[in-house]
Short mmCIF file of C-alpha atoms in Angstrom, two decimals:
data_model
loop_
_atom_site.label_atom_id
_atom_site.label_comp_id
_atom_site.label_asym_id
_atom_site.label_seq_id
_atom_site.Cartn_x
_atom_site.Cartn_y
_atom_site.Cartn_z
CA MET Q 1 -4.66 -20.24 17.20
CA ASP Q 2 -7.99 -20.72 15.51
CA LEU Q 3 -7.53 -18.17 12.82
CA THR Q 4 -4.12 -19.29 11.72
CA GLN Q 5 -5.47 -22.78 11.33
CA GLY Q 6 -8.21 -21.31 9.24
CA PHE Q 7 -5.66 -19.60 7.08
CA GLY Q 8 -3.68 -22.75 6.69
CA ALA Q 9 -6.77 -24.68 5.65
CA ARG Q 10 -7.76 -22.00 3.21
CA SER Q 11 -4.41 -21.95 1.57
CA GLY Q 12 -4.97 -25.50 0.50
CA VAL Q 13 -7.92 -24.45 -1.61
CA VAL Q 14 -6.16 -21.75 -3.58
CA GLY Q 15 -3.28 -21.91 -6.05
CA PRO Q 16 0.26 -21.97 -4.78
CA VAL Q 17 0.92 -18.23 -4.97
CA THR Q 18 -1.84 -16.95 -2.75
CA GLY Q 19 -1.56 -19.95 -0.47
CA LEU Q 20 2.05 -19.15 0.11
CA GLU Q 21 1.21 -15.58 0.88
CA SER Q 22 -1.42 -16.47 3.42
CA LEU Q 23 0.92 -18.96 5.04
CA ASN Q 24 3.65 -16.41 5.41
CA PHE Q 25 1.38 -13.86 6.94
CA SER Q 26 -0.22 -16.30 9.30
CA ASP Q 27 3.05 -16.47 11.19
CA GLU Q 28 3.30 -12.73 11.43
CA PHE Q 29 -0.30 -12.55 12.42
CA ARG Q 30 0.17 -15.02 15.24
CA HIS Q 31 3.16 -13.08 16.41
CA LEU Q 32 1.21 -9.87 16.23
CA VAL Q 33 -1.71 -11.09 18.24
CA ALA Q 34 0.54 -12.64 20.84
CA THR Q 35 2.55 -9.51 21.43
CA MET Q 36 0.71 -6.25 21.68
CA PRO Q 37 2.07 -3.62 19.37
CA PRO Q 38 3.38 -0.65 21.33
CA GLU Q 39 1.52 2.61 21.53
CA ASN Q 40 2.43 5.23 19.01
CA THR Q 41 2.15 8.10 21.43
CA GLY Q 42 5.73 9.28 21.71
CA GLY Q 43 8.83 8.45 19.80
CA SER Q 44 10.26 9.87 16.65
CA PHE Q 45 8.23 10.76 13.63
CA THR Q 46 9.66 7.94 11.62
CA ALA Q 47 8.72 5.38 14.23
CA LEU Q 48 5.21 6.77 14.22
CA LEU Q 49 5.09 6.51 10.47
CA GLU Q 50 6.43 3.04 10.24
CA MET Q 51 4.15 1.44 12.77
CA PRO Q 52 0.78 1.95 11.18
CA VAL Q 53 2.33 1.65 7.74
CA THR Q 54 3.46 -1.90 8.33
CA GLN Q 55 0.14 -2.80 9.82
CA ALA Q 56 -1.58 -1.29 6.86
CA MET Q 57 0.79 -3.14 4.56
CA GLU Q 58 -0.19 -6.41 6.11
CA LEU Q 59 -3.81 -5.55 5.83
CA LEU Q 60 -3.30 -4.84 2.19
CA HIS Q 61 -1.51 -8.09 1.58
CA PHE Q 62 -4.18 -9.96 3.46
CA THR Q 63 -6.97 -8.51 1.47
CA ASP Q 64 -5.03 -9.03 -1.73
CA SER Q 65 -4.58 -12.71 -1.10
CA SER Q 66 -8.11 -13.17 0.11
CA SER Q 67 -9.59 -11.35 -2.81
CA SER Q 68 -7.71 -13.39 -5.35
CA GLN Q 69 -9.01 -16.46 -3.62
CA ALA Q 70 -12.50 -15.06 -3.60
CA ARG Q 71 -12.11 -14.47 -7.26
CA THR Q 72 -11.41 -18.12 -7.91
CA VAL Q 73 -14.51 -19.09 -6.00
CA THR Q 74 -16.87 -16.74 -7.72
CA GLY Q 75 -15.21 -16.79 -11.09
CA ASP Q 76 -18.19 -18.37 -12.79
CA ILE Q 77 -20.80 -16.59 -10.78
CA ALA Q 78 -19.89 -13.00 -11.48
CA PRO Q 79 -18.33 -12.58 -14.89
CA THR Q 80 -18.46 -8.82 -14.83
CA THR Q 81 -16.09 -6.41 -16.39
CA LEU Q 82 -14.98 -5.12 -13.04
CA HIS Q 83 -13.36 -8.39 -12.15
CA PRO Q 84 -9.85 -7.87 -13.46
CA PHE Q 85 -9.64 -4.97 -11.09
CA GLY Q 86 -9.03 -7.34 -8.30
CA ALA Q 87 -10.03 -7.12 -4.73
CA LEU Q 88 -13.52 -6.56 -3.44
CA THR Q 89 -15.21 -5.32 -6.57
CA PHE Q 90 -18.91 -4.60 -6.57
CA PRO Q 91 -20.57 -5.88 -9.71
CA SER Q 92 -22.99 -3.71 -11.57
CA ASN Q 93 -25.63 -6.35 -12.04
CA SER Q 94 -28.61 -5.76 -9.78
CA LEU Q 95 -28.87 -9.30 -8.52
CA LEU Q 96 -25.18 -9.31 -7.75
CA LEU Q 97 -25.51 -5.90 -6.16
CA ASP Q 98 -27.94 -7.43 -3.74
CA ARG Q 99 -25.50 -10.14 -2.90
CA ALA Q 100 -22.72 -7.61 -2.55
CA ALA Q 101 -24.85 -5.58 -0.20
CA ARG Q 102 -25.44 -8.65 1.88
CA PHE Q 103 -21.71 -9.28 1.98
CA SER Q 104 -21.09 -5.81 3.22
CA VAL Q 105 -23.69 -6.28 5.91
CA ILE Q 106 -21.97 -9.42 7.07
CA ALA Q 107 -18.72 -7.53 7.03
CA THR Q 108 -20.15 -4.83 9.19
CA GLU Q 109 -21.57 -7.43 11.49
CA HIS Q 110 -18.11 -8.72 12.15
CA ASN Q 111 -16.75 -5.24 12.34
CA GLY Q 112 -19.49 -4.31 14.71
CA ASN Q 113 -18.43 -7.21 16.85
CA ILE Q 114 -14.87 -6.10 16.89
CA SER Q 115 -14.31 -2.50 16.16
CA GLY Q 116 -15.38 -1.05 19.46
CA GLU Q 117 -12.92 1.09 21.29
CA THR Q 118 -13.62 -0.51 24.67
CA ALA Q 119 -14.53 -3.91 25.93
CA ASN Q 120 -18.03 -2.70 26.78
CA SER Q 121 -18.91 -1.76 23.27
CA LEU Q 122 -17.55 -5.08 22.17
CA GLN Q 123 -19.91 -6.96 24.41
CA SER Q 124 -22.91 -4.84 23.56
CA ASN Q 125 -22.24 -5.26 19.86
CA SER Q 126 -22.01 -8.98 19.97
CA GLY Q 127 -25.06 -9.21 22.17
CA ALA Q 128 -27.64 -6.85 20.79
CA ASN Q 129 -26.58 -6.23 17.26
CA LEU Q 130 -26.95 -9.59 15.61
CA ASP Q 131 -27.09 -8.35 12.08
CA ARG Q 132 -27.17 -11.46 10.05
CA VAL Q 133 -28.17 -11.57 6.51
CA LYS Q 134 -30.11 -13.98 4.41
CA ALA Q 135 -27.24 -15.59 2.58
CA GLU Q 136 -27.08 -17.97 -0.35
CA PRO Q 137 -25.58 -21.47 -0.26
CA ALA Q 138 -22.38 -22.55 1.28
CA GLU Q 139 -19.77 -21.38 -1.17
CA THR Q 140 -20.77 -17.75 -0.99
CA ASP Q 141 -20.79 -18.10 2.74
CA SER Q 142 -17.29 -19.38 2.77
CA MET Q 143 -16.14 -16.70 0.40
CA VAL Q 144 -17.72 -13.96 2.47
CA GLU Q 145 -16.41 -15.46 5.62
CA ASN Q 146 -12.91 -15.53 4.25
CA GLN Q 147 -13.16 -11.99 3.01
CA ASN Q 148 -14.48 -10.87 6.31
CA GLN Q 149 -11.91 -12.83 8.19
CA ASN Q 150 -9.16 -11.13 6.31
CA TYR Q 151 -10.70 -7.72 6.49
CA SER Q 152 -11.62 -8.04 10.12
CA SER Q 153 -8.33 -9.59 11.03
CA GLY Q 154 -6.62 -6.66 9.44
CA LYS Q 155 -8.88 -4.34 11.34
CA ARG Q 156 -8.12 -6.22 14.47
CA LYS Q 157 -4.45 -5.67 14.05
CA GLU Q 158 -5.07 -2.02 13.52
CA ARG Q 159 -7.08 -1.84 16.68
CA GLU Q 160 -4.58 -3.82 18.75
CA LYS Q 161 -7.21 -6.24 19.90
CA LYS Q 162 -6.68 -8.97 22.44
CA VAL Q 163 -6.98 -12.69 21.79
CA LYS Q 164 -10.44 -12.78 23.29
CA SER Q 165 -11.92 -10.78 20.45
CA SER Q 166 -10.42 -13.14 17.92
CA THR Q 167 -12.13 -16.12 19.51
CA ASN Q 168 -15.33 -14.11 19.55
CA LYS Q 169 -14.88 -13.51 15.86
CA THR Q 170 -14.20 -17.09 14.94
CA LYS Q 171 -17.24 -18.21 16.86
CA SER Q 172 -19.52 -15.92 14.95
CA SER Q 173 -17.96 -16.81 11.63
CA VAL Q 174 -18.29 -20.50 12.35
CA GLU Q 175 -21.92 -20.06 13.20
CA SER Q 176 -22.59 -18.24 9.99
CA ASP Q 177 -20.89 -21.04 8.18
CA LYS Q 178 -23.29 -23.60 9.55
CA LEU Q 179 -26.49 -21.70 8.87
CA PRO Q 180 -27.51 -21.42 5.26
CA TYR Q 181 -29.93 -18.61 6.05
CA VAL Q 182 -29.26 -15.81 8.46
CA HIS Q 183 -31.84 -13.28 9.42
CA VAL Q 184 -31.42 -9.56 9.64
CA ARG Q 185 -32.25 -7.80 12.80
CA ALA Q 186 -32.28 -4.06 12.51
CA ARG Q 187 -31.61 -1.71 15.30
CA ARG Q 188 -34.43 0.13 17.02
CA GLY Q 189 -35.93 3.04 15.13
CA GLN Q 190 -34.22 2.35 11.82
CA ALA Q 191 -35.72 1.56 8.46
CA THR Q 192 -35.59 -2.06 7.51
CA ASP Q 193 -36.06 -2.21 3.78
CA ASN Q 194 -33.32 -3.58 1.60
CA HIS Q 195 -32.10 -0.28 0.32
CA SER Q 196 -31.50 1.38 3.63
CA LEU Q 197 -29.94 -1.74 5.02
CA ALA Q 198 -27.55 -1.96 2.15
CA GLU Q 199 -26.91 1.74 2.36
CA ARG Q 200 -26.24 1.58 6.06
CA ALA Q 201 -23.96 -1.38 5.61
CA ARG Q 202 -22.05 0.42 2.92
CA ARG Q 203 -21.72 3.52 5.04
CA GLU Q 204 -20.42 1.53 7.94
CA LYS Q 205 -17.90 -0.17 5.75
CA ILE Q 206 -16.73 3.13 4.39
CA ASN Q 207 -16.42 4.51 7.88
CA ALA Q 208 -14.41 1.52 8.91
CA ARG Q 209 -12.00 2.10 6.09
CA MET Q 210 -11.84 5.76 6.88
CA LYS Q 211 -10.77 4.84 10.36
CA LEU Q 212 -8.06 2.73 8.85
CA LEU Q 213 -6.87 5.66 6.82
CA GLN Q 214 -7.05 7.82 9.87
CA GLU Q 215 -4.59 5.63 11.62
CA LEU Q 216 -2.30 5.68 8.66
CA VAL Q 217 -2.21 9.41 8.22
CA PRO Q 218 -0.49 10.97 11.20
CA GLY Q 219 -2.51 13.23 13.41
CA CYS Q 220 -5.76 12.20 11.88
CA ASP Q 221 -7.41 10.22 14.61
CA LYS Q 222 -8.45 13.22 16.64
CA ILE Q 223 -11.00 14.62 14.23
CA GLN Q 224 -14.54 13.59 13.63
CA GLY Q 225 -16.45 13.72 10.44
CA THR Q 226 -15.76 12.30 7.05
CA ALA Q 227 -15.07 15.61 5.36
CA LEU Q 228 -12.31 16.62 7.75
CA VAL Q 229 -10.71 13.22 7.60
CA LEU Q 230 -10.72 13.41 3.84
CA ASP Q 231 -9.12 16.83 4.17
CA GLU Q 232 -6.28 15.38 6.19
CA ILE Q 233 -5.82 12.57 3.76
CA ILE Q 234 -5.76 14.92 0.82
CA ASN Q 235 -3.22 17.12 2.55
CA HIS Q 236 -1.07 14.13 3.28
CA VAL Q 237 -1.12 12.87 -0.28
CA GLN Q 238 -0.41 16.33 -1.62
CA SER Q 239 2.47 16.89 0.75
CA LEU Q 240 3.99 13.53 -0.12
CA GLN Q 241 3.74 14.25 -3.82
CA ARG Q 242 5.31 17.66 -3.33
CA GLN Q 243 8.12 16.10 -1.38
CA VAL Q 244 8.80 13.69 -4.21
CA GLU Q 245 8.93 16.60 -6.60
CA MET Q 246 11.33 18.51 -4.37
CA LEU Q 247 13.57 15.54 -3.82
CA SER Q 248 13.83 14.73 -7.48
CA MET Q 249 14.71 18.38 -8.07
CA ARG Q 250 17.40 18.15 -5.46
CA LEU Q 251 18.85 15.05 -7.02
CA ALA Q 252 18.72 16.54 -10.47
CA ALA Q 253 20.39 19.78 -9.44
CA VAL Q 254 23.39 18.13 -7.89
CA ASN Q 255 24.10 15.43 -10.42
CA PRO Q 256 24.99 15.98 -14.06
CA ARG Q 257 23.58 12.66 -15.17
CA VAL Q 258 20.08 11.29 -14.81
CA ASP Q 259 21.02 8.11 -13.05
CA PHE Q 260 23.16 10.15 -10.64
CA ASN Q 261 25.52 7.30 -9.89
CA LEU Q 262 23.08 5.49 -7.68
CA ASP Q 263 25.25 2.43 -7.77
CA SER Q 264 28.32 4.21 -6.59
CA ILE Q 265 26.29 5.97 -3.96
CA LEU Q 266 25.22 2.68 -2.52
CA ALA Q 267 28.76 1.47 -2.74
CA SER Q 268 30.42 4.46 -1.19
CA GLU Q 269 27.91 4.93 1.55
CA ASN Q 270 29.88 2.40 3.53
CA GLY Q 271 32.47 5.06 4.10
CA SER Q 272 29.92 7.74 4.84
CA LEU Q 273 28.20 5.62 7.41
CA MET Q 274 31.37 5.13 9.36
CA ASP Q 275 31.84 8.83 9.72
CA GLY Q 276 30.03 10.09 12.78
CA SER Q 277 28.68 13.24 11.24
CA PHE Q 278 26.18 11.54 8.98
CA ASN Q 279 22.57 12.58 8.89
CA GLY Q 280 20.93 10.84 11.82
CA GLU Q 281 17.66 9.91 10.24
CA SER Q 282 19.12 8.56 7.05
CA TYR Q 283 21.65 6.57 8.97
CA HIS Q 284 18.88 4.98 10.96
CA GLN Q 285 16.96 4.10 7.86
CA LEU Q 286 19.93 2.70 6.05
CA GLN Q 287 20.74 0.54 8.98
CA GLN Q 288 17.36 -1.05 8.80
CA TRP Q 289 17.77 -2.33 5.30
CA PRO Q 290 19.29 -5.77 5.10
CA PHE Q 291 21.89 -5.15 2.48
CA ASP Q 292 22.21 -8.77 1.49
CA GLY Q 293 19.07 -8.27 -0.50
CA TYR Q 294 20.94 -6.10 -2.95
CA HIS Q 295 23.16 -8.91 -4.05
CA GLN Q 296 21.47 -9.22 -7.41
CA PRO Q 297 23.05 -10.19 -10.71
CA GLU Q 298 20.57 -8.22 -12.76
CA TRP Q 299 22.30 -4.97 -12.03
CA GLY Q 300 24.99 -5.48 -14.59
CA ARG Q 301 27.10 -2.46 -13.98
CA GLU Q 302 29.72 -2.38 -11.26
CA GLU Q 303 28.75 -5.80 -10.14
CA ASP Q 304 32.10 -6.76 -8.72
CA HIS Q 305 32.13 -3.56 -6.80
CA HIS Q 306 28.92 -4.49 -5.08
CA GLN Q 307 29.92 -8.00 -4.31
CA ALA Q 308 32.92 -6.72 -2.48
CA ASN Q 309 30.78 -4.40 -0.43
CA PHE Q 310 27.72 -6.39 0.40
CA SER Q 311 29.38 -9.51 1.59
CA MET Q 312 29.61 -7.92 4.97
CA GLY Q 313 25.93 -8.05 5.73
CA SER Q 314 23.82 -5.40 7.31
CA ALA Q 315 25.61 -2.33 8.58
CA THR Q 316 28.62 -4.06 10.02
CA LEU Q 317 31.20 -1.73 8.66
CA HIS Q 318 34.85 -2.04 9.38
CA PRO Q 319 37.18 0.93 9.34
CA ASN Q 320 39.65 -1.08 7.28
CA GLN Q 321 37.15 -1.55 4.53
CA VAL Q 322 36.39 2.12 4.59
CA LYS Q 323 40.04 2.92 4.04
CA MET Q 324 40.14 0.50 1.14
CA GLU Q 325 37.09 2.17 -0.34
CA LEU Q 326 38.27 5.74 -0.28
CA MET P 1 6.53 -6.65 11.48
CA MET P 2 8.78 -3.81 10.52
CA ASN P 3 10.08 -5.90 7.66
CA THR P 4 7.09 -5.39 5.43
CA TYR P 5 7.74 -1.69 5.02
CA ASN P 6 11.42 -2.30 4.56
CA MET P 7 10.59 -4.82 1.90
CA VAL P 8 8.56 -2.18 0.12
CA LYS P 9 11.51 0.20 0.25
CA GLN P 10 13.85 -2.48 -0.99
CA GLU P 11 11.58 -3.33 -3.89
CA PHE P 12 11.35 0.32 -4.73
CA ILE P 13 15.05 0.95 -4.79
CA LYS P 14 15.71 -2.14 -6.87
CA LYS P 15 13.19 -1.04 -9.46
CA TRP P 16 14.42 2.51 -9.29
CA ILE P 17 17.94 1.54 -10.22
CA ASN P 18 16.58 -0.28 -13.24
CA THR P 19 14.31 2.53 -14.37
CA LEU P 20 17.08 5.06 -13.96
CA HIS P 21 19.41 3.07 -16.16
CA MET P 22 16.63 2.51 -18.62
CA LEU P 23 15.87 6.18 -18.93
CA ASP P 24 19.48 7.24 -18.93
CA SER P 25 20.36 4.99 -21.82
CA SER P 26 17.43 6.16 -23.90
CA ILE P 27 17.60 9.93 -23.58
CA GLU P 28 19.86 12.36 -25.35
CA HIS P 29 22.41 14.34 -23.39
CA PRO P 30 22.82 17.09 -22.36
CA LEU P 31 19.70 18.03 -20.44
CA ASN P 32 18.94 21.05 -18.36
CA VAL P 33 17.94 20.84 -14.73
CA THR P 34 14.22 20.74 -15.29
CA GLU P 35 14.46 17.95 -17.80
CA ARG P 36 16.69 16.00 -15.49
CA LYS P 37 14.27 16.55 -12.66
CA ASN P 38 11.40 15.32 -14.78
CA ALA P 39 13.35 12.26 -15.79
CA ILE P 40 14.22 11.45 -12.21
CA ARG P 41 10.64 11.98 -11.11
CA LEU P 42 9.38 9.81 -13.92
CA SER P 43 11.79 7.02 -13.11
CA SER P 44 10.85 7.23 -9.46
CA ASP P 45 7.13 7.05 -10.18
CA LEU P 46 7.59 4.15 -12.53
CA ALA P 47 9.68 2.36 -9.96
CA MET P 48 7.04 2.91 -7.30
CA ALA P 49 4.30 1.58 -9.54
CA ALA P 50 6.42 -1.37 -10.61
CA ALA P 51 7.30 -2.14 -7.02
CA ARG P 52 3.63 -2.42 -6.20
CA ASN P 53 3.40 -5.19 -8.73
CA GLY P 54 -0.20 -5.91 -7.96
CA SER P 55 -3.72 -5.34 -9.06
CA THR P 56 -4.15 -1.76 -7.94
CA VAL P 57 -5.67 0.90 -10.09
CA TRP P 58 -3.17 3.53 -9.10
CA SER P 59 -0.11 1.55 -10.08
CA ARG P 60 -1.44 0.73 -13.51
CA ALA P 61 -2.69 4.27 -14.01
CA LEU P 62 0.70 5.64 -13.06
CA ILE P 63 2.46 3.40 -15.54
CA SER P 64 0.03 4.22 -18.28
CA ARG P 65 0.20 7.93 -17.52
CA SER P 66 3.99 7.84 -17.64
CA GLY P 67 3.80 5.98 -20.89
CA ASN P 68 2.86 9.18 -22.69
CA LYS P 69 6.06 10.85 -21.60
CA THR P 70 8.31 8.07 -22.77
CA ALA P 71 6.63 7.61 -26.09
CA ASN P 72 9.88 7.97 -27.97
CA LYS P 73 11.85 5.42 -26.02
CA PRO P 74 11.33 2.01 -27.54
CA MET P 75 12.40 -0.03 -24.56
CA ALA P 76 10.15 1.80 -22.16
CA ARG P 77 7.38 1.68 -24.69
CA ARG P 78 7.46 -2.07 -24.89
CA ILE P 79 7.19 -2.42 -21.17
CA LEU P 80 4.44 0.11 -20.81
CA LYS P 81 2.39 -0.93 -23.79
CA LYS P 82 0.71 -3.82 -22.04
CA ALA P 83 -0.25 -1.77 -19.03
CA ARG P 84 -1.56 1.02 -21.17
CA ASN P 85 -3.83 -1.25 -23.15
CA ARG P 86 -5.27 -2.64 -20.00
CA MET P 87 -5.91 0.85 -18.73
CA LYS P 88 -7.62 1.88 -21.94
CA ASN P 89 -10.09 -0.96 -21.70
CA ARG P 90 -10.71 -0.10 -18.11
CA CYS P 91 -11.47 3.52 -19.04
CA ASN P 92 -14.07 2.61 -21.59
CA ILE P 93 -15.88 0.27 -19.33
CA LEU P 94 -15.94 2.23 -16.14
CA ARG P 95 -16.51 5.77 -17.21
CA ARG P 96 -20.00 6.84 -16.32
CA ASN P 97 -21.76 10.06 -17.25
CA GLY P 98 -19.48 12.78 -16.18
CA ASN P 99 -20.22 16.14 -14.73
CA PHE P 100 -22.36 16.72 -11.74
CA THR P 101 -21.67 19.46 -9.27
CA ALA P 102 -20.32 18.50 -5.90
CA LYS P 103 -23.05 19.20 -3.43
CA THR P 104 -21.60 18.43 -0.08
CA GLY P 105 -18.13 18.90 1.32
CA VAL P 106 -17.55 15.20 1.27
CA ARG P 107 -18.42 15.01 -2.39
CA LYS P 108 -16.06 17.85 -3.25
CA ARG P 109 -13.24 16.33 -1.28
CA THR P 110 -13.83 12.94 -2.79
CA ASP P 111 -13.48 14.48 -6.21
CA LEU P 112 -10.27 16.18 -5.16
CA LEU P 113 -8.91 12.92 -3.81
CA LYS P 114 -9.82 11.25 -7.05
CA SER P 115 -7.75 13.80 -8.90
CA LEU P 116 -4.77 13.19 -6.65
CA VAL P 117 -4.67 9.42 -6.71
CA PRO P 118 -3.62 8.18 -10.14
CA GLY P 119 -6.54 6.44 -11.77
CA GLY P 120 -8.88 7.74 -9.14
CA GLU P 121 -11.26 9.27 -11.64
CA LEU P 122 -12.06 5.81 -12.87
CA ILE P 123 -13.20 4.60 -9.48
CA ASP P 124 -16.79 5.34 -8.62
CA ASP P 125 -17.11 3.32 -5.49
CA LYS P 126 -15.98 5.46 -2.58
CA ASP P 127 -15.06 2.41 -0.59
CA TYR P 128 -12.72 1.19 -3.30
CA LEU P 129 -11.28 4.66 -3.71
CA ILE P 130 -10.32 4.81 -0.07
CA ARG P 131 -8.74 1.41 -0.30
CA GLU P 132 -6.68 2.50 -3.26
CA THR P 133 -5.68 5.67 -1.45
CA LEU P 134 -4.49 3.63 1.49
CA ASP P 135 -2.30 1.52 -0.72
CA TYR P 136 -1.03 4.51 -2.63
CA ILE P 137 -0.08 6.40 0.52
CA VAL P 138 2.04 3.50 1.73
CA TYR P 139 4.00 3.38 -1.48
CA LEU P 140 4.26 7.14 -1.73
CA ARG P 141 5.78 7.26 1.69
CA ALA P 142 8.27 4.56 0.77
CA GLN P 143 9.21 6.57 -2.29
CA VAL P 144 9.74 9.71 -0.24
CA ASP P 145 11.77 7.90 2.40
CA VAL P 146 14.07 6.28 -0.11
CA MET P 147 14.56 9.40 -2.15
CA ARG P 148 15.28 11.47 0.91
CA THR P 149 17.85 8.97 2.09
CA VAL P 150 19.52 8.77 -1.29
CA ALA P 151 19.65 12.54 -1.56
CA ALA P 152 21.19 12.80 1.88
CA VAL P 153 23.76 10.12 1.15
CA ASP P 154 24.57 11.73 -2.15
CA LEU P 155 25.06 15.11 -0.55
CA PHE P 156 27.15 13.68 2.21
CA THR P 157 29.46 11.65 0.02
CA ARG P 158 29.82 14.64 -2.20
CA ASN P 159 30.92 16.77 0.71
CA LEU P 160 33.14 13.98 1.91
CA THR P 161 34.96 13.58 -1.37
CA ASN P 162 35.26 17.34 -1.70
CA ASP P 163 36.78 17.59 1.74
CA ARG P 164 39.24 14.86 1.06
CA ARG P 165 40.17 16.37 -2.23
CA ASN P 166 40.74 19.75 -0.69
CA LYS P 167 42.93 18.46 2.07
#
């Protein structure tokens, strides 16, 4: 797989932490591209939630690792105060703003190549819309390319693209790597000065991210228009925050202490899981957690208790152990 | 593929156990329901932000915001001090001139979103704001899922022990 090789090569450049991250995710990425993720049309609400969430998670981790790498490359070039923020910052300096605008145009070029809903749009994008930007020497190219690779690869996962598009993508990125200067070609009937180009690029990038958010927030992909999408997102965030408030109230009301015996809850839930009348959704979620991960010495309290419980592994609960528990 | 989200939830619950103990040992009993609720909410938010463990604005803003509420607890203070200092510097640098009326619907909604996402007011770039929101939503959902599960388990075991006691 071209891209995974690219990731592997890139990891050699960076420090051990980010390299490790990119290596881990290259496996998942390969797996993802090989097997098409299922459609989220039916199924339970939780399944719907978890699908795009994990994809979004991987996108986030991708961009995190890429951005930290980008930071090492441009560490001396852009010593702005925004840097400690992390990923994909846009410096306030005008010269650097120009460069950032060019980066975003390159990003949209790749996105334009990929983010079509059908194969037709894909072909037309790659053919007619050769937006290439006048770029600076090789290191910025490589940095941009890596950023775009990560961003676009994340986008690709979101869009459930086939392998063909990935080869398309690597071809264009390789070509941009070779050329030191790339020329912009605007679409018909659009202004071509720097400002509008940068503005258009920025808008497209924002729209791309909005689409990402749309897929994350359930029921959001049907609506058009930025304002309505933002509405949905705001509603979602508000509802989640309200739920947290409600749940913490519920936990507080029932338990006399603040730490509401979380340890003993985790310990005694073995018994509750064996009983058939448990809450279906929670049971499903609990089953998914690999309980071996909880075997941590840093807990301190009731450690022996936990060791006795968690040696059984994930959700393999014996009735005998339940009787011993309770 | 599913494991990434589960890893988030695992991280969250690990941190949550720690923050709960931390808060419990540093507050004075007894508390009424509202205070308990606030403490649980605080510990949960801190755990979520700590589980993120990355370079996001929202996680640092959440920690620094919670720092005000735990000002009297020395242990929490030590942990939060570093994050809070970083946030203060960030505030001074990024804050631009403040009040202009929201003209379009998008502008209004962007402002509202900024008020919802912790640290959002500090982000001027809409693109970056959306990215932060994306990250924040993922962790919020993990928080809700875990808390809901824990509440359900708690309720169930409570009923279970009550039933067995009554028999």
